[in-house]
PDB file of C-alpha atoms in Angstrom:
ATOM      1  CA  UNK A 978     194.901  -4.193 -44.125  1.00 65.00           C
ATOM      2  CA  UNK A 979     194.679  -5.002 -40.424  1.00 68.00           C
ATOM      3  CA  UNK A 980     191.254  -3.473 -39.917  1.00 69.00           C
ATOM      4  CA  UNK A 981     189.986  -5.459 -42.924  1.00 67.00           C
ATOM      5  CA  UNK A 982     191.079  -8.637 -41.151  1.00 67.00           C
ATOM      6  CA  UNK A 983     188.996  -7.557 -38.167  1.00 68.00           C
ATOM      7  CA  UNK A 984     185.773  -7.045 -40.158  1.00 68.00           C
ATOM      8  CA  UNK A 985     186.046  -9.696 -42.888  1.00 69.00           C
ATOM      9  CA  UNK A 986     183.794 -12.759 -43.268  1.00 66.00           C
ATOM     10  CA  UNK A 987     185.970 -14.845 -40.926  1.00 64.00           C
ATOM     11  CA  UNK A 988     186.958 -12.458 -38.137  1.00 65.00           C
ATOM     12  CA  UNK A 989     189.477 -13.259 -35.477  1.00 62.00           C
ATOM     13  CA  UNK A 990     187.001 -14.348 -32.795  1.00 60.00           C
ATOM     14  CA  UNK A 991     185.871 -17.299 -34.953  1.00 64.00           C
ATOM     15  CA  UNK A 992     189.151 -19.044 -34.087  1.00 63.00           C
ATOM     16  CA  UNK A 993     188.592 -19.100 -30.341  1.00 64.00           C
ATOM     17  CA  UNK A 994     189.192 -22.861 -30.079  1.00 71.00           C
ATOM     18  CA  UNK A 995     192.303 -22.763 -32.247  1.00 76.00           C
ATOM     19  CA  UNK A 996     194.309 -19.977 -30.545  1.00 77.00           C
ATOM     20  CA  UNK A 997     194.422 -18.775 -26.946  1.00 80.00           C
ATOM     21  CA  UNK A 998     192.415 -15.842 -25.642  1.00 78.00           C
ATOM     22  CA  UNK A 999     195.584 -13.855 -24.905  1.00 81.00           C
ATOM     23  CA  UNK A1000     196.723 -14.213 -28.509  1.00 78.00           C
ATOM     24  CA  UNK A1001     193.274 -13.191 -29.774  1.00 77.00           C
ATOM     25  CA  UNK A1002     193.360 -10.067 -27.601  1.00 77.00           C
ATOM     26  CA  UNK A1003     196.825  -9.250 -28.913  1.00 77.00           C
ATOM     27  CA  UNK A1004     195.627  -9.546 -32.491  1.00 76.00           C
ATOM     28  CA  UNK A1005     192.533  -7.455 -31.722  1.00 77.00           C
ATOM     29  CA  UNK A1006     194.718  -4.696 -30.314  1.00 73.00           C
ATOM     30  CA  UNK A1007     196.850  -4.746 -33.457  1.00 74.00           C
ATOM     31  CA  UNK A1008     193.856  -4.873 -35.809  1.00 76.00           C
ATOM     32  CA  UNK A1009     192.120  -1.930 -34.108  1.00 76.00           C
ATOM     33  CA  UNK A1010     194.943   0.556 -34.667  1.00 77.00           C
ATOM     34  CA  UNK A1011     192.993   2.082 -37.563  1.00 77.00           C
ATOM     35  CA  UNK A1012     190.045   2.754 -35.242  1.00 78.00           C
ATOM     36  CA  UNK A1013     192.426   4.410 -32.803  1.00 78.00           C
ATOM     37  CA  UNK A1014     193.017   7.157 -35.358  1.00 82.00           C
ATOM     38  CA  UNK A1015     189.492   8.481 -34.812  1.00 82.00           C
ATOM     39  CA  UNK A1016     190.031   8.831 -31.066  1.00 83.00           C
ATOM     40  CA  UNK A1017     193.417  10.479 -31.562  1.00 84.00           C
ATOM     41  CA  UNK A1018     192.015  12.863 -34.153  1.00 84.00           C
ATOM     42  CA  UNK A1019     189.269  13.979 -31.797  1.00 85.00           C
ATOM     43  CA  UNK A1020     191.818  14.213 -28.956  1.00 83.00           C
ATOM     44  CA  UNK A1021     193.891  16.576 -31.120  1.00 83.00           C
ATOM     45  CA  UNK A1022     191.107  18.707 -32.583  1.00 86.00           C
ATOM     46  CA  UNK A1023     188.482  19.083 -29.841  1.00 88.00           C
ATOM     47  CA  UNK A1024     190.673  20.939 -27.312  1.00 87.00           C
ATOM     48  CA  UNK A1025     191.585  23.472 -30.004  1.00 88.00           C
ATOM     49  CA  UNK A1026     187.943  24.052 -30.874  1.00 91.00           C
ATOM     50  CA  UNK A1027     187.021  24.426 -27.213  1.00 90.00           C
ATOM     51  CA  UNK A1028     189.805  26.970 -26.720  1.00 89.00           C
ATOM     52  CA  UNK A1029     188.616  29.008 -29.718  1.00 93.00           C
ATOM     53  CA  UNK A1030     185.109  29.165 -28.266  1.00 92.00           C
ATOM     54  CA  UNK A1031     186.363  29.911 -24.739  1.00 91.00           C
ATOM     55  CA  UNK A1032     184.763  26.798 -23.245  1.00 90.00           C
ATOM     56  CA  UNK A1033     186.784  25.148 -20.454  1.00 87.00           C
ATOM     57  CA  UNK A1034     187.458  21.523 -21.341  1.00 83.00           C
ATOM     58  CA  UNK A1035     189.273  20.527 -18.164  1.00 82.00           C
ATOM     59  CA  UNK A1036     188.719  21.711 -14.594  1.00 86.00           C
ATOM     60  CA  UNK A1037     190.818  24.541 -13.182  1.00 89.00           C
ATOM     61  CA  UNK A1038     194.126  23.589 -11.592  1.00 89.00           C
ATOM     62  CA  UNK A1039     192.911  24.913  -8.239  1.00 92.00           C
ATOM     63  CA  UNK A1040     189.894  22.563  -8.315  1.00 90.00           C
ATOM     64  CA  UNK A1041     189.925  19.128  -6.692  1.00 93.00           C
ATOM     65  CA  UNK A1042     188.509  17.695  -9.924  1.00 91.00           C
ATOM     66  CA  UNK A1043     191.830  18.427 -11.607  1.00 92.00           C
ATOM     67  CA  UNK A1044     193.603  15.703  -9.602  1.00 93.00           C
ATOM     68  CA  UNK A1045     192.279  12.701 -11.593  1.00 93.00           C
ATOM     69  CA  UNK A1046     193.127  14.363 -14.912  1.00 89.00           C
ATOM     70  CA  UNK A1047     196.585  15.391 -13.742  1.00 92.00           C
ATOM     71  CA  UNK A1048     197.311  11.990 -12.214  1.00 95.00           C
ATOM     72  CA  UNK A1049     196.333  10.072 -15.348  1.00 94.00           C
ATOM     73  CA  UNK A1050     198.401  12.276 -17.645  1.00 91.00           C
ATOM     74  CA  UNK A1051     201.482  12.221 -15.410  1.00 96.00           C
ATOM     75  CA  UNK A1052     201.220   8.482 -14.688  1.00 97.00           C
ATOM     76  CA  UNK A1053     200.788   7.556 -18.349  1.00 94.00           C
ATOM     77  CA  UNK A1054     203.786   9.516 -19.575  1.00 95.00           C
ATOM     78  CA  UNK A1055     205.967   8.558 -16.605  1.00 97.00           C
ATOM     79  CA  UNK A1056     205.268   4.856 -17.123  1.00 97.00           C
ATOM     80  CA  UNK A1057     205.887   5.163 -20.854  1.00 95.00           C
ATOM     81  CA  UNK A1058     209.171   6.993 -20.287  1.00 97.00           C
ATOM     82  CA  UNK A1059     210.395   4.519 -17.660  1.00 97.00           C
ATOM     83  CA  UNK A1060     209.516   1.575 -19.879  1.00 96.00           C
ATOM     84  CA  UNK A1061     211.386   3.163 -22.778  1.00 96.00           C
ATOM     85  CA  UNK A1062     214.431   3.947 -20.629  1.00 97.00           C
ATOM     86  CA  UNK A1063     214.523   0.401 -19.213  1.00 97.00           C
ATOM     87  CA  UNK A1064     214.586  -1.019 -22.728  1.00 96.00           C
ATOM     88  CA  UNK A1065     217.727   0.969 -23.558  1.00 96.00           C
ATOM     89  CA  UNK A1066     216.333   4.162 -25.083  1.00 95.00           C
ATOM     90  CA  UNK A1067     217.026   7.789 -24.268  1.00 96.00           C
ATOM     91  CA  UNK A1068     214.686  10.624 -23.337  1.00 96.00           C
ATOM     92  CA  UNK A1069     215.132  12.259 -26.753  1.00 97.00           C
ATOM     93  CA  UNK A1070     214.318   8.995 -28.530  1.00 96.00           C
ATOM     94  CA  UNK A1071     211.206   8.609 -26.348  1.00 96.00           C
ATOM     95  CA  UNK A1072     210.090  12.137 -27.183  1.00 95.00           C
ATOM     96  CA  UNK A1073     210.533  11.486 -30.919  1.00 95.00           C
ATOM     97  CA  UNK A1074     208.622   8.201 -30.556  1.00 92.00           C
ATOM     98  CA  UNK A1075     205.700  10.039 -28.940  1.00 90.00           C
ATOM     99  CA  UNK A1076     205.594  12.533 -31.789  1.00 90.00           C
ATOM    100  CA  UNK A1077     205.817   9.846 -34.478  1.00 90.00           C
ATOM    101  CA  UNK A1078     202.918   7.917 -32.941  1.00 85.00           C
ATOM    102  CA  UNK A1079     200.811  11.060 -33.150  1.00 83.00           C
ATOM    103  CA  UNK A1080     201.727  11.580 -36.803  1.00 84.00           C
ATOM    104  CA  UNK A1081     201.058   7.946 -37.694  1.00 83.00           C
ATOM    105  CA  UNK A1082     197.718   7.866 -35.906  1.00 81.00           C
ATOM    106  CA  UNK A1083     196.434  11.044 -37.542  1.00 81.00           C
ATOM    107  CA  UNK A1084     197.637  10.223 -41.051  1.00 82.00           C
ATOM    108  CA  UNK A1085     198.310   6.649 -42.147  1.00 77.00           C
ATOM    109  CA  UNK A1086     195.926   4.934 -39.713  1.00 76.00           C
ATOM    110  CA  UNK A1087     193.189   7.422 -40.607  1.00 77.00           C
ATOM    111  CA  UNK A1088     193.654   6.805 -44.337  1.00 79.00           C
ATOM    112  CA  UNK A1089     193.637   3.041 -43.747  1.00 74.00           C
ATOM    113  CA  UNK A1090     190.380   3.323 -41.803  1.00 76.00           C
ATOM    114  CA  UNK A1091     188.737   5.449 -44.511  1.00 78.00           C
ATOM    115  CA  UNK A1092     189.983   3.084 -47.224  1.00 76.00           C
ATOM    116  CA  UNK A1093     188.512   0.091 -45.403  1.00 72.00           C
ATOM    117  CA  UNK A1094     185.164   1.761 -44.795  1.00 74.00           C
ATOM    118  CA  UNK A1095     184.839   2.938 -48.390  1.00 75.00           C
TER     119      UNK A1095
END
């Protein structure tokens, strides 16, 4: 549904004089959720394949190159948790929300993307 809106004959960016740029960007983010399933699927499957082959995907923890990877992961989840806690949620609810997003991205969004492409 949403991805079809993005690629139909009258896509969202045709209405640039009718709605603000911020609203267009918000709609684009919402309409691209189906595309996000491909990135999440590769994020879930590639590390497993690399581990089976014995190929290091990330730098060693003792390496200085590990710092950017570690910082991004810790900062992303810390910000997400703090935002969730400030809106009245609990840590357990946040953890369940993280898991549900993974399930939705690798199942329903993927099927929606395939349905749109076919």
